[in-house]
C-alpha cells in the first residue's frame, strides 16, 4: 500500500525534527559548558551558541504556530535524552574536549543540512514567510561550524600542552 505525502506534511515533520534537534543540541552543549575549565574560548563559544539555540527554538515555535502545528514532545524528549547520553559518554573519555569539539563540529554540519533541506521544503510547501527565520537559524549554524573549525587547532594544541602538566587536559 502506498501513501501520499504532501509538501506541507514534509515541511511540518521537518519543523518538528528541527525543534527536537535543537533541544538535543542544548542537551549536548549545556553539560559541556558546566565542565569546561581550561578552554575559555570554547566556553564563550558554547555559551553564545546556547543562547542562539534558544532563539532558534523560539523561531521554530513561531513557524509551527503560523501553520497551526506544534512541536513533538516525544521527539523533543527522545533527542534530548540521546544528547545527554552523548555528553555523558564523552565525559568519561580522557580526551573529552577533543571528542566534544569534533562531535560539535559534526553536529553543526548536521544542523546545516537539516536547515538547508527545511528551506527547500518550505519553498515547496508555499511557506515563504518561514524562510527568513529558517535562514537565520541556518546562518547561525554556519557561523558556529566555522568558529569551531577555526578554533579546533588551538584546542588541540592547548590539550597537548596541558597533557604534559599535572593539570587536567580533558576539560
XYZ file of C-alpha atoms in Angstrom:
171
model
C 0.000 0.000 0.000
C 1.337 3.412 -0.899
C 0.576 6.652 0.814
C 0.865 10.164 -0.435
C 2.704 12.803 1.499
C 2.211 16.460 0.759
C 4.906 19.129 0.766
C 3.197 20.594 3.826
C 3.498 17.245 5.633
C 7.216 17.096 4.850
C 7.638 20.705 5.967
C 5.790 20.213 9.275
C 7.658 16.985 10.001
C 10.914 18.795 9.217
C 9.975 21.604 11.611
C 9.281 19.089 14.374
C 12.557 17.311 13.633
C 14.467 20.605 13.709
C 12.825 21.547 17.005
C 13.872 18.224 18.534
C 17.347 18.590 17.009
C 17.776 21.963 18.718
C 16.603 20.502 22.034
C 19.210 17.792 21.518
C 21.842 20.446 20.836
C 21.058 22.091 24.177
C 21.317 18.759 25.974
C 24.758 18.288 24.432
C 26.153 21.787 24.963
C 24.889 22.606 28.459
C 26.742 19.749 30.239
C 29.905 20.565 28.282
C 29.738 24.191 29.347
C 29.383 23.213 33.007
C 32.504 21.031 32.876
C 34.943 23.235 30.970
C 37.865 24.556 32.998
C 40.833 25.215 30.722
C 39.227 26.282 27.459
C 37.678 29.745 27.957
C 37.299 30.322 24.222
C 35.246 27.121 23.914
C 33.178 28.152 26.955
C 32.436 31.540 25.405
C 31.510 29.945 22.080
C 29.207 27.374 23.691
C 27.609 29.968 25.929
C 26.831 32.199 22.957
C 25.517 29.313 20.876
C 23.286 28.078 23.689
C 21.586 31.497 23.620
C 21.360 31.303 19.819
C 19.896 27.812 20.027
C 17.216 29.023 22.421
C 16.375 31.703 19.857
C 16.291 29.091 17.112
C 13.787 27.065 19.107
C 11.665 30.186 19.548
C 11.754 30.812 15.795
C 10.747 27.197 15.104
C 7.872 27.543 17.592
C 6.809 30.722 15.790
C 6.809 28.969 12.416
C 4.919 25.979 13.810
C 2.290 28.332 15.220
C 1.844 30.019 11.833
C 0.980 26.647 10.287
C -1.274 25.745 13.243
C 1.021 22.960 14.439
C 3.185 22.294 17.484
C 6.435 20.537 18.269
C 6.547 16.836 19.054
C 7.082 16.245 22.759
C 8.125 12.651 22.045
C 10.751 13.720 19.511
C 11.978 16.511 21.790
C 12.377 14.166 24.755
C 13.914 11.354 22.712
C 16.584 13.502 21.118
C 17.284 15.381 24.351
C 17.911 12.025 26.009
C 20.303 10.902 23.263
C 22.140 14.230 23.538
C 22.528 13.790 27.272
C 23.847 10.258 26.763
C 26.407 11.512 24.226
C 27.580 14.152 26.708
C 27.879 11.561 29.481
C 29.780 9.164 27.219
C 32.290 11.834 26.207
C 32.767 12.906 29.831
C 34.325 9.521 30.529
C 36.980 9.961 27.836
C 40.493 11.068 28.715
C 40.347 13.424 25.729
C 36.822 14.726 26.378
C 37.494 18.212 24.983
C 38.741 16.774 21.692
C 35.825 14.368 21.327
C 33.339 17.119 22.194
C 34.942 19.559 19.764
C 34.842 17.088 16.885
C 31.304 15.947 17.729
C 30.133 19.566 17.972
C 31.656 20.311 14.570
C 29.888 17.301 13.042
C 26.590 18.189 14.745
C 26.732 21.741 13.377
C 27.045 20.304 9.883
C 24.066 18.035 10.533
C 22.098 21.137 11.541
C 23.266 22.973 8.408
C 21.994 20.089 6.284
C 18.702 19.987 8.191
C 18.025 23.703 7.709
C 19.047 23.569 4.046
C 16.530 20.764 3.494
C 13.886 22.524 5.588
C 14.177 25.690 3.498
C 13.629 23.609 0.343
C 10.575 22.002 1.971
C 9.252 25.442 2.932
C 9.609 26.580 -0.660
C 7.734 23.525 -1.928
C 5.019 23.916 0.719
C 4.474 27.573 -0.132
C 5.632 28.682 3.313
C 7.689 31.629 2.098
C 7.173 33.566 5.326
C 9.120 30.868 7.214
C 12.207 31.103 5.026
C 13.796 34.211 6.608
C 13.507 32.652 10.076
C 14.904 29.335 8.871
C 17.689 31.144 7.029
C 18.606 32.982 10.238
C 18.949 29.611 12.004
C 20.987 28.289 9.075
C 23.364 31.261 9.141
C 23.902 30.876 12.898
C 24.749 27.193 12.416
C 27.175 28.004 9.607
C 28.852 30.629 11.782
C 29.155 28.206 14.705
C 30.609 25.479 12.471
C 33.182 27.923 11.092
C 34.139 29.089 14.575
C 34.558 25.534 15.833
C 36.696 24.719 12.801
C 38.820 27.835 13.253
C 39.301 27.115 16.959
C 39.974 23.384 16.721
C 43.746 23.613 16.134
C 44.094 25.826 19.218
C 42.038 23.417 21.315
C 44.236 20.514 20.206
C 47.414 22.472 20.956
C 46.140 23.512 24.405
C 45.118 19.910 25.141
C 48.593 18.678 24.217
C 50.256 21.390 26.312
C 48.072 20.637 29.335
C 48.624 16.887 28.916
C 52.292 17.440 29.744
C 51.436 19.017 33.105
C 49.768 17.963 36.320
C 46.553 19.742 35.267
C 43.576 18.029 33.694
C 43.764 18.484 29.955
C 40.402 16.915 29.084
C 38.195 19.745 30.296
